[in-house]
Amino acid sequence: MRIAIDAMGGDHAPGLIVQGALDAAKEWPDTEIVLVGQEAVITSLLQGQAPSNLSIQHADEVIGPDDEPVRAVRRKKNSSMVAAGALVRDGQVDAMLSAGNTGALMAAGLLIVGRLPGIERPALAPMLPTMDDVGFLSLDLGANMDARPEHLLQYAVMGSIYRRKVHGMERPRVGLLNVGTEAGKGNELTKAAYELLEQSPIHFIGNVEARDVLARSCDVLVCDGFGGNIMLKAMEGTAGALFGEIKSAFTHSWLTKLAAAIMLPRLRTLKNKMDYTQYGGAPLLGLNGLVLKCHGSSDAVAIKSAVRQARIAIQGKLTESIAVEINGK
Amino acid sequence: MRIAIDAMGGDHAPGLIVQGALDAAKEWPDTEIVLVGQEAVITSLLQGQAPSNLSIQHADEVIGPDDEPVRAVRRKKNSSMVAAGALVRDGQVDAMLSAGNTGALMAAGLLIVGRLPGIERPALAPMLPTMDDVGFLSLDLGANMDARPEHLLQYAVMGSIYRRKVHGMERPRVGLLNVGTEAGKGNELTKAAYELLEQSPIHFIGNVEARDVLARSCDVLVCDGFGGNIMLKAMEGTAGALFGEIKSAFTHSWLTKLAAAIMLPRLRTLKNKMDYTQYGGAPLLGLNGLVLKCHGSSDAVAIKSAVRQARIAIQGKLTESIAVEINGK
């Protein structure tokens, strides 16, 4: 199988991206890694270490974190991200991954890779943290701000297939993000989506409240991009504020600093629990090929681990399975 | 001024509600308190202590926490909540407060008290916590799940007036709950609302992200009932999960228990920070009279403090100011 990696996207690009690609190529000799980006830069970073399953595809331009997504994808035709997307579109690779501009990657997915027939809205589907460190898949987390009930149904189907194919779950529990657990709760969107989900063959367990997701009340959480983003940022903000306060409480006196010394390893574990970047790359589901969004802060380990994730998805025929499921209805 | 108190609603009704009403009547002799509920029960609780500014209005029925809101309000015409609402409607009291069924109180507000002319959707507007213990007003937090841009504009106007009149803020900063801070971010609703808010005379400071609200990034947060509920429950869930983990980390060994002993007072303070029930009752804004929702767990202190809040709102002519502002446009 062949996987393209956008060498130029991410906080640690190109250095640690190239390093992660190199590590992946060495770990999986059966996988051809194509590093897409500025050839001279990548070549000098590789220092002649590249194994035969690692190649470079030159692309001059770079889409930066502050570029306006759609415009960047339309104008920077020879950027590493767009070029990697074109490789997926043309069937030259089975998957691409990028730690670059999230909005631009979603635009590249839509405009360059293209949607699967039958899919109206691709969805960004990251794993979010749970207290038991297992996590849950949440979609859509921002590919589309507005959604119709049918879109939420498609998210549910795609999310279920992803968890089956990539995480080996037999019967992932799908929940609908809502303001109460009873049927009939919610806004017009979730009320209508509830009925569609109930009639669908997925394992729909009903409405799920934002306060219960950290307890892993479902395996796939379905939401529109707006609501999902509000939930995620409220979680991040609360965790950040509380850790900040705890830190300042611990530095109050020599006695509290003693307590801090005792508690530090445990609190660090707790902080890591909330870090959803630990859960790997987020697939953009519903595209005509596999596109994985790696966190902007990805280091070499994160890139290698995203390659592992892509390998499993390719082996499990994720994209083909989604196409069959969506069009089989 | 006259304030009606639903004696039968809340986890600690009628005992602590009656106690709170009694305390308030003693504290403010210029305020007539009308306890609405089962007369025999209230009389026996008062034990002959009632000052002359405390009276009882008998109402047979009680709306319980599990009653379906609209049906309960329609059928239980002689419930304490509906009877208190009727007192507001008929101008016999200036305000009512209840710690009972939130949905039923919102229905009673709409169906019994009625909307102010020009207001399409009343909004539930609780204070939510901030790390500096000042808090921010957030609306709508669940009176209506769906909203149109014009509704969000009305929420902004009503919230601003409330903070001016009740909290004495000169120029409350109004933020729009959104997925990014830049103009142009968001779903169809927030994009359209942004433009309306920008053109309005309120002090609109732009989009606010859910991750920043605990840092008091605004004084009034405008959102639809669905998004606001998702935000609030995500905050509650995250804080609850983290405190749970911290507690278990502290009980791990005798050494961590020692650390716990040192840190306990500070962590308790932190936990209280997140408790939005500390911030008083939530007004239902946009009604033809003042209706205050007290938290279900309200004790006598909370009831007395809600009476204080109602007194300030009445003295500041909150309802009249909203009517003028909405219809002056």
PDB file of C-alpha atoms in Angstrom, chain A residues 82-298:
ATOM      1  CA  VAL A  82      -3.000  19.864  -2.574  1.00  0.00           C
ATOM      2  CA  ALA A  83      -0.423  17.679  -4.311  1.00  0.00           C
ATOM      3  CA  ALA A  84      -0.898  14.942  -1.715  1.00  0.00           C
ATOM      4  CA  GLY A  85      -4.667  15.184  -2.203  1.00  0.00           C
ATOM      5  CA  ALA A  86      -4.205  14.842  -5.943  1.00  0.00           C
ATOM      6  CA  LEU A  87      -2.239  11.628  -5.395  1.00  0.00           C
ATOM      7  CA  VAL A  88      -5.233  10.211  -3.508  1.00  0.00           C
ATOM      8  CA  ARG A  89      -7.662  11.411  -6.166  1.00  0.00           C
ATOM      9  CA  ASP A  90      -5.593   9.843  -8.948  1.00  0.00           C
ATOM     10  CA  GLY A  91      -5.321   6.533  -7.136  1.00  0.00           C
ATOM     11  CA  GLN A  92      -1.546   6.829  -6.865  1.00  0.00           C
ATOM     12  CA  VAL A  93      -1.714   6.457  -3.090  1.00  0.00           C
ATOM     13  CA  ASP A  94      -4.286   4.815  -0.802  1.00  0.00           C
ATOM     14  CA  ALA A  95      -4.219   7.522   1.831  1.00  0.00           C
ATOM     15  CA  MET A  96      -2.744  10.884   2.700  1.00  0.00           C
ATOM     16  CA  LEU A  97      -2.045  12.472   6.021  1.00  0.00           C
ATOM     17  CA  SER A  98      -1.290  16.038   7.030  1.00  0.00           C
ATOM     18  CA  ALA A  99      -0.675  17.958  10.247  1.00  0.00           C
ATOM     19  CA  GLY A 100      -1.293  21.254   8.447  1.00  0.00           C
ATOM     20  CA  ASN A 101      -4.120  23.824   8.362  1.00  0.00           C
ATOM     21  CA  THR A 102      -7.285  21.898   9.314  1.00  0.00           C
ATOM     22  CA  GLY A 103      -9.650  24.042   7.291  1.00  0.00           C
ATOM     23  CA  ALA A 104      -7.444  23.797   4.226  1.00  0.00           C
ATOM     24  CA  LEU A 105      -7.200  20.033   4.585  1.00  0.00           C
ATOM     25  CA  MET A 106     -11.000  19.777   4.728  1.00  0.00           C
ATOM     26  CA  ALA A 107     -11.214  22.003   1.655  1.00  0.00           C
ATOM     27  CA  ALA A 108      -8.580  19.895  -0.125  1.00  0.00           C
ATOM     28  CA  GLY A 109     -10.552  16.792   0.807  1.00  0.00           C
ATOM     29  CA  LEU A 110     -13.713  18.218  -0.681  1.00  0.00           C
ATOM     30  CA  LEU A 111     -12.249  20.001  -3.709  1.00  0.00           C
ATOM     31  CA  ILE A 112      -9.303  17.793  -4.650  1.00  0.00           C
ATOM     32  CA  VAL A 113     -10.002  14.280  -3.327  1.00  0.00           C
ATOM     33  CA  GLY A 114     -13.785  14.621  -3.705  1.00  0.00           C
ATOM     34  CA  ARG A 115     -16.734  13.033  -1.957  1.00  0.00           C
ATOM     35  CA  LEU A 116     -17.831   9.441  -2.192  1.00  0.00           C
ATOM     36  CA  PRO A 117     -20.935   9.083  -4.334  1.00  0.00           C
ATOM     37  CA  GLY A 118     -23.992   9.356  -2.079  1.00  0.00           C
ATOM     38  CA  ILE A 119     -22.209  11.331   0.637  1.00  0.00           C
ATOM     39  CA  GLU A 120     -23.465  14.884   0.946  1.00  0.00           C
ATOM     40  CA  ARG A 121     -21.135  16.071   3.664  1.00  0.00           C
ATOM     41  CA  PRO A 122     -17.812  14.569   4.651  1.00  0.00           C
ATOM     42  CA  ALA A 123     -17.172  14.760   8.391  1.00  0.00           C
ATOM     43  CA  LEU A 124     -14.107  15.316  10.534  1.00  0.00           C
ATOM     44  CA  ALA A 125     -14.052  12.519  13.081  1.00  0.00           C
ATOM     45  CA  PRO A 126     -11.485  12.809  15.886  1.00  0.00           C
ATOM     46  CA  MET A 127     -11.320  10.536  18.886  1.00  0.00           C
ATOM     47  CA  LEU A 128     -12.149  12.500  22.042  1.00  0.00           C
ATOM     48  CA  PRO A 129     -10.935  11.518  25.492  1.00  0.00           C
ATOM     49  CA  THR A 130     -12.737   9.491  28.125  1.00  0.00           C
ATOM     50  CA  MET A 131     -11.697   8.997  31.732  1.00  0.00           C
ATOM     51  CA  ASP A 132     -10.992   5.310  31.106  1.00  0.00           C
ATOM     52  CA  ASP A 133      -8.502   6.242  28.336  1.00  0.00           C
ATOM     53  CA  VAL A 134     -10.479   4.415  25.664  1.00  0.00           C
ATOM     54  CA  GLY A 135     -12.000   7.457  23.959  1.00  0.00           C
ATOM     55  CA  PHE A 136     -14.936   7.867  21.615  1.00  0.00           C
ATOM     56  CA  LEU A 137     -15.232   8.918  18.002  1.00  0.00           C
ATOM     57  CA  SER A 138     -17.034  12.199  17.542  1.00  0.00           C
ATOM     58  CA  LEU A 139     -18.334  13.504  14.224  1.00  0.00           C
ATOM     59  CA  ASP A 140     -18.765  15.985  12.713  1.00  0.00           C
ATOM     60  CA  LEU A 141     -16.245  18.102  14.581  1.00  0.00           C
ATOM     61  CA  GLY A 142     -16.069  20.998  12.225  1.00  0.00           C
ATOM     62  CA  ALA A 143     -16.062  20.023   8.551  1.00  0.00           C
ATOM     63  CA  ASN A 144     -19.551  21.550   8.224  1.00  0.00           C
ATOM     64  CA  MET A 145     -21.104  23.947  10.679  1.00  0.00           C
ATOM     65  CA  ASP A 146     -24.692  23.282   9.661  1.00  0.00           C
ATOM     66  CA  ALA A 147     -26.174  19.854   9.131  1.00  0.00           C
ATOM     67  CA  ARG A 148     -29.492  18.349   8.158  1.00  0.00           C
ATOM     68  CA  PRO A 149     -30.914  15.227   9.788  1.00  0.00           C
ATOM     69  CA  GLU A 150     -29.808  13.036   6.850  1.00  0.00           C
ATOM     70  CA  HIS A 151     -26.263  14.257   7.320  1.00  0.00           C
ATOM     71  CA  LEU A 152     -26.288  13.175  10.949  1.00  0.00           C
ATOM     72  CA  LEU A 153     -27.507   9.750   9.818  1.00  0.00           C
ATOM     73  CA  GLN A 154     -24.615   9.499   7.374  1.00  0.00           C
ATOM     74  CA  TYR A 155     -22.181  10.555  10.101  1.00  0.00           C
ATOM     75  CA  ALA A 156     -23.557   7.765  12.280  1.00  0.00           C
ATOM     76  CA  VAL A 157     -23.101   5.170   9.548  1.00  0.00           C
ATOM     77  CA  MET A 158     -19.577   6.321   8.684  1.00  0.00           C
ATOM     78  CA  GLY A 159     -18.531   6.551  12.327  1.00  0.00           C
ATOM     79  CA  SER A 160     -19.802   3.037  13.013  1.00  0.00           C
ATOM     80  CA  ILE A 161     -17.894   1.613  10.076  1.00  0.00           C
ATOM     81  CA  TYR A 162     -14.714   3.415  11.123  1.00  0.00           C
ATOM     82  CA  ARG A 163     -14.852   1.977  14.621  1.00  0.00           C
ATOM     83  CA  ARG A 164     -15.533  -1.494  13.280  1.00  0.00           C
ATOM     84  CA  LYS A 165     -12.822  -1.409  10.643  1.00  0.00           C
ATOM     85  CA  VAL A 166     -10.096   0.552  12.427  1.00  0.00           C
ATOM     86  CA  HIS A 167     -10.738  -0.237  16.087  1.00  0.00           C
ATOM     87  CA  GLY A 168     -12.185  -3.722  15.668  1.00  0.00           C
ATOM     88  CA  MET A 169     -15.380  -2.929  17.607  1.00  0.00           C
ATOM     89  CA  GLU A 170     -18.156  -5.339  16.819  1.00  0.00           C
ATOM     90  CA  ARG A 171     -21.148  -3.191  17.558  1.00  0.00           C
ATOM     91  CA  PRO A 172     -20.208   0.407  18.313  1.00  0.00           C
ATOM     92  CA  ARG A 173     -22.833   2.264  20.343  1.00  0.00           C
ATOM     93  CA  VAL A 174     -23.921   5.390  18.514  1.00  0.00           C
ATOM     94  CA  GLY A 175     -25.230   8.320  20.552  1.00  0.00           C
ATOM     95  CA  LEU A 176     -26.762  11.602  19.401  1.00  0.00           C
ATOM     96  CA  LEU A 177     -25.431  14.710  21.173  1.00  0.00           C
ATOM     97  CA  ASN A 178     -28.454  16.320  22.727  1.00  0.00           C
ATOM     98  CA  VAL A 179     -29.742  18.361  25.663  1.00  0.00           C
ATOM     99  CA  GLY A 180     -31.430  15.464  27.444  1.00  0.00           C
ATOM    100  CA  THR A 181     -31.465  11.697  27.233  1.00  0.00           C
ATOM    101  CA  GLU A 182     -35.195  11.198  26.661  1.00  0.00           C
ATOM    102  CA  ALA A 183     -36.541  10.783  23.135  1.00  0.00           C
ATOM    103  CA  GLY A 184     -38.255  13.960  21.963  1.00  0.00           C
ATOM    104  CA  LYS A 185     -35.632  16.235  23.514  1.00  0.00           C
ATOM    105  CA  GLY A 186     -33.661  18.747  21.525  1.00  0.00           C
ATOM    106  CA  ASN A 187     -33.874  21.155  18.652  1.00  0.00           C
ATOM    107  CA  GLU A 188     -35.521  20.554  15.292  1.00  0.00           C
ATOM    108  CA  LEU A 189     -32.352  18.978  13.920  1.00  0.00           C
ATOM    109  CA  THR A 190     -31.807  16.445  16.688  1.00  0.00           C
ATOM    110  CA  LYS A 191     -35.485  15.523  16.957  1.00  0.00           C
ATOM    111  CA  ALA A 192     -35.618  14.688  13.274  1.00  0.00           C
ATOM    112  CA  ALA A 193     -32.228  12.961  13.349  1.00  0.00           C
ATOM    113  CA  TYR A 194     -33.355  10.842  16.302  1.00  0.00           C
ATOM    114  CA  GLU A 195     -36.144   9.335  14.220  1.00  0.00           C
ATOM    115  CA  LEU A 196     -33.845   8.590  11.309  1.00  0.00           C
ATOM    116  CA  LEU A 197     -31.252   7.002  13.590  1.00  0.00           C
ATOM    117  CA  GLU A 198     -33.860   4.851  15.293  1.00  0.00           C
ATOM    118  CA  GLN A 199     -34.946   3.402  11.983  1.00  0.00           C
ATOM    119  CA  SER A 200     -31.409   2.773  10.756  1.00  0.00           C
ATOM    120  CA  PRO A 201     -29.519  -0.530  11.143  1.00  0.00           C
ATOM    121  CA  ILE A 202     -26.755   1.034  13.260  1.00  0.00           C
ATOM    122  CA  HIS A 203     -26.638   0.372  17.012  1.00  0.00           C
ATOM    123  CA  PHE A 204     -28.297   3.622  18.081  1.00  0.00           C
ATOM    124  CA  ILE A 205     -28.477   4.002  21.842  1.00  0.00           C
ATOM    125  CA  GLY A 206     -30.340   7.322  21.886  1.00  0.00           C
ATOM    126  CA  ASN A 207     -29.520  10.814  23.034  1.00  0.00           C
ATOM    127  CA  VAL A 208     -26.318  11.487  24.932  1.00  0.00           C
ATOM    128  CA  GLU A 209     -25.667  14.564  27.050  1.00  0.00           C
ATOM    129  CA  ALA A 210     -22.413  16.487  26.871  1.00  0.00           C
ATOM    130  CA  ARG A 211     -21.891  15.895  30.588  1.00  0.00           C
ATOM    131  CA  ASP A 212     -21.693  12.111  30.136  1.00  0.00           C
ATOM    132  CA  VAL A 213     -19.324  11.737  27.223  1.00  0.00           C
ATOM    133  CA  LEU A 214     -16.176  11.614  29.379  1.00  0.00           C
ATOM    134  CA  ALA A 215     -17.662   8.537  31.037  1.00  0.00           C
ATOM    135  CA  ARG A 216     -17.744   6.916  27.576  1.00  0.00           C
ATOM    136  CA  SER A 217     -21.501   6.856  27.335  1.00  0.00           C
ATOM    137  CA  CYS A 218     -21.148   5.967  23.649  1.00  0.00           C
ATOM    138  CA  ASP A 219     -18.527   4.830  21.132  1.00  0.00           C
ATOM    139  CA  VAL A 220     -19.611   7.146  18.324  1.00  0.00           C
ATOM    140  CA  LEU A 221     -21.061  10.555  19.092  1.00  0.00           C
ATOM    141  CA  VAL A 222     -23.015  12.173  16.296  1.00  0.00           C
ATOM    142  CA  CYS A 223     -23.420  15.962  16.196  1.00  0.00           C
ATOM    143  CA  ASP A 224     -23.375  18.883  13.837  1.00  0.00           C
ATOM    144  CA  GLY A 225     -20.071  20.676  13.465  1.00  0.00           C
ATOM    145  CA  PHE A 226     -21.231  23.651  15.483  1.00  0.00           C
ATOM    146  CA  GLY A 227     -22.529  21.746  18.501  1.00  0.00           C
ATOM    147  CA  GLY A 228     -19.559  19.387  18.490  1.00  0.00           C
ATOM    148  CA  ASN A 229     -17.138  22.279  18.473  1.00  0.00           C
ATOM    149  CA  ILE A 230     -18.940  23.987  21.357  1.00  0.00           C
ATOM    150  CA  MET A 231     -18.796  20.758  23.366  1.00  0.00           C
ATOM    151  CA  LEU A 232     -15.120  20.130  22.667  1.00  0.00           C
ATOM    152  CA  LYS A 233     -14.024  23.674  23.430  1.00  0.00           C
ATOM    153  CA  ALA A 234     -16.088  23.811  26.608  1.00  0.00           C
ATOM    154  CA  MET A 235     -14.367  20.612  27.737  1.00  0.00           C
ATOM    155  CA  GLU A 236     -10.923  21.944  26.838  1.00  0.00           C
ATOM    156  CA  GLY A 237     -11.589  25.289  28.476  1.00  0.00           C
ATOM    157  CA  THR A 238     -12.873  23.760  31.695  1.00  0.00           C
ATOM    158  CA  ALA A 239     -10.018  21.296  31.973  1.00  0.00           C
ATOM    159  CA  GLY A 240      -7.489  24.038  31.227  1.00  0.00           C
ATOM    160  CA  ALA A 241      -8.987  26.436  33.756  1.00  0.00           C
ATOM    161  CA  LEU A 242      -9.151  23.783  36.473  1.00  0.00           C
ATOM    162  CA  PHE A 243      -5.594  22.591  35.925  1.00  0.00           C
ATOM    163  CA  GLY A 244      -4.474  26.210  36.044  1.00  0.00           C
ATOM    164  CA  GLU A 245      -6.231  26.727  39.370  1.00  0.00           C
ATOM    165  CA  ILE A 246      -4.893  23.466  40.772  1.00  0.00           C
ATOM    166  CA  LYS A 247      -1.379  24.465  39.796  1.00  0.00           C
ATOM    167  CA  SER A 248      -1.726  27.802  41.531  1.00  0.00           C
ATOM    168  CA  ALA A 249      -3.261  26.131  44.615  1.00  0.00           C
ATOM    169  CA  PHE A 250      -0.250  23.827  44.800  1.00  0.00           C
ATOM    170  CA  THR A 251       2.274  26.658  44.649  1.00  0.00           C
ATOM    171  CA  HIS A 252       0.684  28.589  47.506  1.00  0.00           C
ATOM    172  CA  SER A 253       3.061  27.673  50.358  1.00  0.00           C
ATOM    173  CA  TRP A 254       5.856  25.237  51.196  1.00  0.00           C
ATOM    174  CA  LEU A 255       3.234  22.877  52.586  1.00  0.00           C
ATOM    175  CA  THR A 256       1.168  22.870  49.407  1.00  0.00           C
ATOM    176  CA  LYS A 257       4.375  22.467  47.405  1.00  0.00           C
ATOM    177  CA  LEU A 258       5.027  19.336  49.445  1.00  0.00           C
ATOM    178  CA  ALA A 259       1.561  18.102  48.559  1.00  0.00           C
ATOM    179  CA  ALA A 260       2.308  18.938  44.929  1.00  0.00           C
ATOM    180  CA  ALA A 261       5.464  16.832  44.993  1.00  0.00           C
ATOM    181  CA  ILE A 262       3.434  13.881  46.257  1.00  0.00           C
ATOM    182  CA  MET A 263       0.631  14.351  43.774  1.00  0.00           C
ATOM    183  CA  LEU A 264       2.504  15.444  40.671  1.00  0.00           C
ATOM    184  CA  PRO A 265       2.795  12.091  38.871  1.00  0.00           C
ATOM    185  CA  ARG A 266      -0.896  11.375  39.368  1.00  0.00           C
ATOM    186  CA  LEU A 267      -2.014  14.810  38.277  1.00  0.00           C
ATOM    187  CA  ARG A 268       0.166  14.569  35.209  1.00  0.00           C
ATOM    188  CA  THR A 269      -1.576  11.316  34.316  1.00  0.00           C
ATOM    189  CA  LEU A 270      -4.896  13.074  34.766  1.00  0.00           C
ATOM    190  CA  LYS A 271      -3.839  15.933  32.514  1.00  0.00           C
ATOM    191  CA  ASN A 272      -2.770  13.454  29.839  1.00  0.00           C
ATOM    192  CA  LYS A 273      -6.193  11.839  30.056  1.00  0.00           C
ATOM    193  CA  MET A 274      -7.753  15.025  28.746  1.00  0.00           C
ATOM    194  CA  ASP A 275      -5.286  15.358  25.885  1.00  0.00           C
ATOM    195  CA  TYR A 276      -7.098  14.184  22.800  1.00  0.00           C
ATOM    196  CA  THR A 277      -4.004  14.533  20.653  1.00  0.00           C
ATOM    197  CA  GLN A 278      -2.964  11.219  22.236  1.00  0.00           C
ATOM    198  CA  TYR A 279      -5.697   9.461  20.321  1.00  0.00           C
ATOM    199  CA  GLY A 280      -4.155   9.714  16.840  1.00  0.00           C
ATOM    200  CA  GLY A 281      -5.206  11.401  13.642  1.00  0.00           C
ATOM    201  CA  ALA A 282      -8.776  12.317  12.793  1.00  0.00           C
ATOM    202  CA  PRO A 283     -10.138  10.840   9.574  1.00  0.00           C
ATOM    203  CA  LEU A 284     -12.142  12.948   7.169  1.00  0.00           C
ATOM    204  CA  LEU A 285     -14.895  10.440   6.498  1.00  0.00           C
ATOM    205  CA  GLY A 286     -16.973  10.375   3.334  1.00  0.00           C
ATOM    206  CA  LEU A 287     -14.208  11.231   0.903  1.00  0.00           C
ATOM    207  CA  ASN A 288     -13.251   9.205  -2.121  1.00  0.00           C
ATOM    208  CA  GLY A 289     -10.067   8.040  -0.410  1.00  0.00           C
ATOM    209  CA  LEU A 290      -8.558   8.168   3.037  1.00  0.00           C
ATOM    210  CA  VAL A 291      -7.483  11.561   4.400  1.00  0.00           C
ATOM    211  CA  LEU A 292      -6.149  11.748   7.952  1.00  0.00           C
ATOM    212  CA  LYS A 293      -5.787  15.001   9.860  1.00  0.00           C
ATOM    213  CA  CYS A 294      -2.933  14.800  12.355  1.00  0.00           C
ATOM    214  CA  HIS A 295      -2.809  17.293  15.190  1.00  0.00           C
ATOM    215  CA  GLY A 296      -0.856  20.464  14.442  1.00  0.00           C
ATOM    216  CA  SER A 297       1.552  19.660  17.262  1.00  0.00           C
ATOM    217  CA  SER A 298       2.361  16.211  15.851  1.00  0.00           C
TER     218      SER A 298
END
